[in-house]
Amino acid sequence: QVKKQCDQKLLIRMKTKCVPCSLNLDTQCPAGYTKITNGTGTPDCRYYLEIKTHTLSLPGCRHRCVKEFEQPECCQGHWGPDCMGK
């Protein structure tokens, strides 16, 4: 039995919106994603706060999320929708 289907595993990475670090504890990743940062997340971004005529740029935190995705692919030497071609 020759293996015809060799699915590729892809890792999709994303970051949540930048918010004040104190508010980031409860931030969740989108559905299907897994949070890979803990606590308040990573303090590597800035968010903006508008006060009347001024806009303040303040340091904030965000979480990193990943999602594993299997992309169907035929093994080398096979092709077609069912990977039967040789």
Tab-separated table of C-alpha atoms in Angstrom, residues 17-58:
chain	number	residue	atom	x	y	z
A	17	LYS	CA	-5.324	43.739	19.507
A	18	CYS	CA	-3.038	45.971	21.583
A	19	VAL	CA	-4.731	46.984	24.855
A	20	PRO	CA	-3.600	48.227	28.301
A	21	CYS	CA	-1.636	45.374	29.914
A	22	SER	CA	-3.912	45.386	32.975
A	23	LEU	CA	-6.889	44.603	30.723
A	24	ASN	CA	-5.132	41.918	28.698
A	25	LEU	CA	-5.390	39.071	31.247
A	26	ASP	CA	-8.833	38.042	29.986
A	27	THR	CA	-8.169	38.561	26.270
A	28	GLN	CA	-9.030	35.451	24.282
A	29	CYS	CA	-7.727	34.308	20.918
A	30	PRO	CA	-10.210	33.994	18.049
A	31	ALA	CA	-12.122	30.706	17.766
A	32	GLY	CA	-9.870	27.836	16.712
A	33	TYR	CA	-6.665	29.561	17.854
A	34	THR	CA	-4.577	28.603	20.897
A	35	LYS	CA	-3.027	31.267	23.139
A	36	ILE	CA	0.735	30.758	23.455
A	37	THR	CA	1.450	33.705	25.780
A	38	ASN	CA	0.548	33.810	29.467
A	39	GLY	CA	-0.720	36.379	31.926
A	40	THR	CA	-0.868	39.864	30.441
A	41	GLY	CA	0.826	38.751	27.211
A	42	THR	CA	3.741	40.464	25.480
A	43	PRO	CA	4.400	44.173	26.171
A	44	ASP	CA	5.532	44.890	22.596
A	45	CYS	CA	2.960	47.314	21.203
A	46	ARG	CA	1.301	50.706	21.597
A	47	TYR	CA	-2.360	51.638	21.716
A	48	TYR	CA	-3.936	55.044	21.244
A	49	LEU	CA	-6.135	56.965	23.642
A	50	GLU	CA	-8.017	60.005	22.394
A	51	ILE	CA	-8.623	62.764	24.942
A	52	LYS	CA	-10.499	65.749	23.491
A	53	THR	CA	-8.003	67.278	21.048
A	54	HIS	CA	-5.048	65.032	21.876
A	55	THR	CA	-4.182	61.443	21.017
A	56	LEU	CA	-1.882	59.657	23.446
A	57	SER	CA	0.259	56.725	22.402
A	58	LEU	CA	0.652	54.361	25.360
